[in-house]
mmCIF file of C-alpha atoms in Angstrom:
data_model
loop_
_atom_site.group_PDB
_atom_site.id
_atom_site.type_symbol
_atom_site.label_atom_id
_atom_site.label_comp_id
_atom_site.label_asym_id
_atom_site.label_seq_id
_atom_site.Cartn_x
_atom_site.Cartn_y
_atom_site.Cartn_z
ATOM 1 C CA MET F 1 -118.299 -255.081 -65.138
ATOM 2 C CA ARG F 2 -115.579 -255.848 -62.568
ATOM 3 C CA TYR F 3 -114.164 -253.120 -60.390
ATOM 4 C CA GLU F 4 -110.857 -252.846 -58.597
ATOM 5 C CA SER F 5 -110.922 -253.724 -54.902
ATOM 6 C CA GLU F 6 -110.470 -250.017 -54.046
ATOM 7 C CA HIS F 7 -113.543 -248.977 -56.046
ATOM 8 C CA LYS F 8 -116.212 -249.661 -53.413
ATOM 9 C CA PRO F 9 -114.385 -247.867 -50.553
ATOM 10 C CA LYS F 10 -113.740 -244.859 -52.827
ATOM 11 C CA ILE F 11 -117.407 -244.674 -53.792
ATOM 12 C CA ARG F 12 -118.444 -245.004 -50.140
ATOM 13 C CA GLU F 13 -116.063 -242.187 -49.199
ATOM 14 C CA ARG F 14 -117.542 -239.979 -51.922
ATOM 15 C CA ILE F 15 -121.061 -240.633 -50.623
ATOM 16 C CA VAL F 16 -120.027 -239.904 -47.021
ATOM 17 C CA LYS F 17 -118.305 -236.633 -48.032
ATOM 18 C CA GLU F 18 -121.400 -235.401 -49.851
ATOM 19 C CA ALA F 19 -123.616 -236.454 -46.951
ATOM 20 C CA ALA F 20 -121.370 -234.629 -44.471
ATOM 21 C CA LYS F 21 -121.618 -231.391 -46.465
ATOM 22 C CA ALA F 22 -125.393 -231.694 -46.798
ATOM 23 C CA ILE F 23 -125.907 -232.588 -43.129
ATOM 24 C CA ARG F 24 -123.839 -229.610 -41.958
ATOM 25 C CA ALA F 25 -125.700 -227.266 -44.287
ATOM 26 C CA LYS F 26 -129.279 -228.500 -43.792
ATOM 27 C CA GLY F 27 -129.323 -230.807 -40.777
ATOM 28 C CA PRO F 28 -129.767 -234.578 -40.957
ATOM 29 C CA GLN F 29 -133.573 -234.517 -41.130
ATOM 30 C CA GLN F 30 -133.537 -232.435 -44.320
ATOM 31 C CA VAL F 31 -131.034 -234.635 -46.161
ATOM 32 C CA SER F 32 -132.345 -237.241 -48.580
ATOM 33 C CA VAL F 33 -130.560 -240.339 -49.804
ATOM 34 C CA ALA F 34 -131.510 -239.448 -53.386
ATOM 35 C CA GLY F 35 -130.056 -235.942 -52.994
ATOM 36 C CA VAL F 36 -126.783 -237.196 -51.531
ATOM 37 C CA MET F 37 -126.401 -239.839 -54.214
ATOM 38 C CA SER F 38 -127.107 -237.289 -56.933
ATOM 39 C CA LYS F 39 -124.476 -234.900 -55.514
ATOM 40 C CA ALA F 40 -122.029 -237.818 -55.455
ATOM 41 C CA GLY F 41 -122.792 -238.467 -59.132
ATOM 42 C CA LEU F 42 -124.444 -241.812 -58.428
ATOM 43 C CA THR F 43 -127.886 -243.326 -58.722
ATOM 44 C CA HIS F 44 -130.157 -243.813 -55.732
ATOM 45 C CA GLY F 45 -130.241 -247.567 -56.337
ATOM 46 C CA GLY F 46 -126.565 -248.003 -55.487
ATOM 47 C CA PHE F 47 -126.967 -246.625 -51.976
ATOM 48 C CA TYR F 48 -127.760 -249.921 -50.269
ATOM 49 C CA ALA F 49 -124.559 -251.516 -51.546
ATOM 50 C CA HIS F 50 -122.783 -249.145 -49.146
ATOM 51 C CA PHE F 51 -125.190 -248.472 -46.261
ATOM 52 C CA ALA F 52 -127.995 -250.387 -44.570
ATOM 53 C CA SER F 53 -130.028 -247.210 -43.994
ATOM 54 C CA LYS F 54 -130.030 -243.420 -44.092
ATOM 55 C CA ASP F 55 -129.251 -243.518 -40.381
ATOM 56 C CA ALA F 56 -126.099 -245.561 -41.057
ATOM 57 C CA LEU F 57 -125.042 -242.920 -43.591
ATOM 58 C CA ILE F 58 -125.636 -240.105 -41.100
ATOM 59 C CA GLN F 59 -123.614 -241.938 -38.470
ATOM 60 C CA ALA F 60 -120.728 -242.456 -40.926
ATOM 61 C CA ALA F 61 -120.904 -238.822 -42.045
ATOM 62 C CA ILE F 62 -120.743 -237.552 -38.456
ATOM 63 C CA GLY F 63 -117.665 -239.683 -37.834
ATOM 64 C CA GLN F 64 -116.072 -238.391 -41.043
ATOM 65 C CA MET F 65 -116.777 -234.768 -40.072
ATOM 66 C CA PHE F 66 -114.919 -235.143 -36.794
ATOM 67 C CA ASP F 67 -112.087 -237.082 -38.456
ATOM 68 C CA GLN F 68 -111.745 -234.151 -40.843
ATOM 69 C CA VAL F 69 -111.531 -231.706 -37.911
ATOM 70 C CA MET F 70 -108.772 -233.777 -36.328
ATOM 71 C CA ALA F 71 -106.860 -234.111 -39.616
ATOM 72 C CA ARG F 72 -107.072 -230.349 -40.184
ATOM 73 C CA TRP F 73 -105.832 -229.757 -36.636
ATOM 74 C CA GLU F 74 -102.807 -232.002 -37.178
ATOM 75 C CA LYS F 75 -102.000 -230.516 -40.593
ATOM 76 C CA ASP F 76 -102.378 -226.878 -39.548
ATOM 77 C CA ASN F 77 -100.443 -227.257 -36.304
ATOM 78 C CA LYS F 78 -97.474 -229.387 -37.252
ATOM 79 C CA GLY F 79 -94.418 -228.012 -35.467
ATOM 80 C CA LEU F 80 -96.287 -225.292 -33.568
ATOM 81 C CA ALA F 81 -96.136 -224.798 -29.812
ATOM 82 C CA PRO F 82 -99.320 -225.670 -27.850
ATOM 83 C CA ARG F 83 -100.135 -221.991 -27.283
ATOM 84 C CA GLU F 84 -99.932 -221.277 -31.015
ATOM 85 C CA GLN F 85 -102.030 -224.343 -31.793
ATOM 86 C CA LEU F 86 -104.845 -223.348 -29.471
ATOM 87 C CA ALA F 87 -104.741 -219.693 -30.555
ATOM 88 C CA GLY F 88 -104.917 -220.790 -34.194
ATOM 89 C CA TYR F 89 -107.881 -223.048 -33.495
ATOM 90 C CA ILE F 90 -109.756 -220.210 -31.784
ATOM 91 C CA ASP F 91 -108.917 -217.842 -34.656
ATOM 92 C CA PHE F 92 -110.198 -220.363 -37.204
ATOM 93 C CA TYR F 93 -113.311 -221.281 -35.253
ATOM 94 C CA LEU F 94 -114.384 -217.681 -34.747
ATOM 95 C CA SER F 95 -113.516 -216.496 -38.249
ATOM 96 C CA PRO F 96 -115.882 -214.977 -40.797
ATOM 97 C CA TRP F 97 -114.949 -217.846 -43.150
ATOM 98 C CA HIS F 98 -116.135 -220.455 -40.641
ATOM 99 C CA ARG F 99 -119.314 -218.495 -39.984
ATOM 100 C CA ASP F 100 -120.064 -218.279 -43.701
ATOM 101 C CA ASN F 101 -119.143 -221.856 -44.659
ATOM 102 C CA ARG F 102 -121.362 -223.986 -42.463
ATOM 103 C CA ALA F 103 -121.254 -226.915 -44.908
ATOM 104 C CA LEU F 104 -117.465 -227.131 -44.524
ATOM 105 C CA GLY F 105 -117.090 -226.146 -40.884
ATOM 106 C CA CYS F 106 -117.087 -227.771 -37.487
ATOM 107 C CA PRO F 107 -119.826 -230.335 -36.902
ATOM 108 C CA VAL F 108 -120.293 -229.237 -33.284
ATOM 109 C CA SER F 109 -121.811 -225.869 -34.125
ATOM 110 C CA ALA F 110 -123.611 -227.228 -37.185
ATOM 111 C CA LEU F 111 -125.276 -230.193 -35.465
ATOM 112 C CA ALA F 112 -125.523 -229.574 -31.714
ATOM 113 C CA SER F 113 -129.143 -228.443 -31.850
ATOM 114 C CA GLU F 114 -130.018 -231.404 -34.113
ATOM 115 C CA THR F 115 -128.483 -234.066 -31.875
ATOM 116 C CA PRO F 116 -131.485 -234.623 -29.552
ATOM 117 C CA ARG F 117 -133.584 -235.607 -32.583
ATOM 118 C CA MET F 118 -131.001 -238.081 -33.876
ATOM 119 C CA THR F 119 -131.024 -241.806 -33.221
ATOM 120 C CA ALA F 120 -128.900 -243.214 -30.397
ATOM 121 C CA PRO F 121 -126.104 -244.440 -32.735
ATOM 122 C CA CYS F 122 -125.858 -240.991 -34.348
ATOM 123 C CA GLN F 123 -125.865 -239.313 -30.934
ATOM 124 C CA ALA F 124 -123.065 -241.670 -29.881
ATOM 125 C CA ALA F 125 -121.039 -240.765 -33.001
ATOM 126 C CA PHE F 126 -121.540 -237.072 -32.206
ATOM 127 C CA ALA F 127 -120.518 -237.555 -28.552
ATOM 128 C CA ALA F 128 -117.405 -239.485 -29.636
ATOM 129 C CA GLY F 129 -116.485 -236.652 -31.988
ATOM 130 C CA ILE F 130 -116.875 -234.013 -29.297
ATOM 131 C CA ALA F 131 -114.720 -236.167 -27.013
ATOM 132 C CA LYS F 132 -111.954 -236.059 -29.655
ATOM 133 C CA ILE F 133 -112.083 -232.267 -29.843
ATOM 134 C CA ARG F 134 -112.257 -231.982 -26.063
ATOM 135 C CA GLY F 135 -109.237 -234.287 -25.770
ATOM 136 C CA MET F 136 -107.328 -232.206 -28.285
ATOM 137 C CA ILE F 137 -108.005 -229.000 -26.336
ATOM 138 C CA ILE F 138 -107.266 -230.676 -22.989
ATOM 139 C CA GLY F 139 -103.902 -231.764 -24.376
ATOM 140 C CA GLN F 140 -103.021 -228.219 -25.385
ATOM 141 C CA LEU F 141 -104.112 -226.791 -22.024
ATOM 142 C CA ARG F 142 -102.085 -229.433 -20.163
ATOM 143 C CA ASP F 143 -99.029 -228.675 -22.266
ATOM 144 C CA MET F 144 -99.530 -225.012 -21.373
ATOM 145 C CA GLN F 145 -99.698 -226.067 -17.689
ATOM 146 C CA ILE F 146 -103.124 -224.518 -17.168
ATOM 147 C CA SER F 147 -104.976 -225.835 -14.128
ATOM 148 C CA ASP F 148 -108.153 -227.917 -14.480
ATOM 149 C CA PRO F 149 -107.831 -228.424 -18.244
ATOM 150 C CA GLU F 150 -110.794 -230.821 -18.384
ATOM 151 C CA THR F 151 -113.313 -228.272 -17.099
ATOM 152 C CA LEU F 152 -111.761 -225.423 -19.045
ATOM 153 C CA ALA F 153 -111.850 -227.395 -22.320
ATOM 154 C CA VAL F 154 -115.613 -227.918 -21.986
ATOM 155 C CA SER F 155 -116.066 -224.211 -21.281
ATOM 156 C CA VAL F 156 -113.973 -223.229 -24.317
ATOM 157 C CA ILE F 157 -115.931 -225.564 -26.621
ATOM 158 C CA ALA F 158 -119.232 -224.171 -25.325
ATOM 159 C CA GLU F 159 -118.066 -220.580 -25.807
ATOM 160 C CA LEU F 160 -116.765 -221.193 -29.315
ATOM 161 C CA MET F 161 -119.933 -222.985 -30.372
ATOM 162 C CA GLY F 162 -122.209 -220.395 -28.785
ATOM 163 C CA VAL F 163 -120.436 -217.407 -30.280
ATOM 164 C CA LEU F 164 -120.334 -218.961 -33.744
ATOM 165 C CA SER F 165 -124.041 -219.796 -33.534
ATOM 166 C CA LEU F 166 -124.894 -216.231 -32.506
ATOM 167 C CA ALA F 167 -122.708 -214.789 -35.273
ATOM 168 C CA ARG F 168 -124.502 -216.963 -37.827
ATOM 169 C CA CYS F 169 -127.880 -215.714 -36.569
ATOM 170 C CA GLU F 170 -126.959 -212.026 -36.654
ATOM 171 C CA PRO F 171 -128.331 -210.432 -39.850
ATOM 172 C CA ASP F 172 -126.045 -207.390 -39.705
ATOM 173 C CA ARG F 173 -122.627 -208.372 -41.079
ATOM 174 C CA ALA F 174 -120.699 -205.702 -39.150
ATOM 175 C CA THR F 175 -122.310 -206.743 -35.855
ATOM 176 C CA SER F 176 -121.598 -210.397 -36.606
ATOM 177 C CA ASP F 177 -117.953 -209.635 -37.442
ATOM 178 C CA ALA F 178 -117.580 -207.632 -34.219
ATOM 179 C CA LEU F 179 -119.092 -210.468 -32.197
ATOM 180 C CA LEU F 180 -116.541 -212.914 -33.625
ATOM 181 C CA GLU F 181 -113.614 -210.530 -33.123
ATOM 182 C CA ASN F 182 -114.538 -209.569 -29.550
ATOM 183 C CA ALA F 183 -115.014 -213.195 -28.542
ATOM 184 C CA ARG F 184 -111.693 -214.220 -30.139
ATOM 185 C CA VAL F 185 -109.880 -211.532 -28.171
ATOM 186 C CA ARG F 186 -111.647 -212.304 -24.854
ATOM 187 C CA ILE F 187 -111.313 -216.088 -25.019
ATOM 188 C CA LYS F 188 -107.632 -215.902 -25.961
ATOM 189 C CA ALA F 189 -106.985 -213.361 -23.190
ATOM 190 C CA ARG F 190 -108.696 -215.592 -20.628
ATOM 191 C CA LEU F 191 -106.454 -218.486 -21.696
ATOM 192 C CA GLY F 192 -103.318 -216.349 -21.618
ATOM 193 C CA LEU F 193 -102.924 -216.497 -25.400
ATOM 194 C CA ALA F 194 -103.218 -212.785 -26.160
#
């Protein structure tokens, strides 16, 4: 059976999307090629037509996760002032929805603790993704004329990731919600966004 020239890239994209969801939810070590292929509605045997190894799939999925973050940023912030963009990002990042939807959320908080156990190419893909987010935040801080945006961007990313991780660990929903809300208010106030 002959397929259109777009068929293989579409199938690859479907595999990468399913892998990205599974990796965010379970971590890369717990994801199996057979499981990803099944979720994508494909057989395990077709995997190697798209990827040389599971590691190559993980690397592609990490890149796709960060591309998705950047696309969401652009879509959600079209026409907004830098202050509104950054405030919106903080509100999204520290939202109950983001806490509860790990498989669809930011790869930084989902994968940071997994990164040391990843292969060098996967670590490089993760570092490149963080650099994109850092660059995005630096750009907003510069546009807001905040001093030392490079250092501040790293601090903001660390705070967001840390708070979200703590909120996900907290078994009491009310305490978790309060943690997210208090951090949103404090971080935005520190950046002059409140």
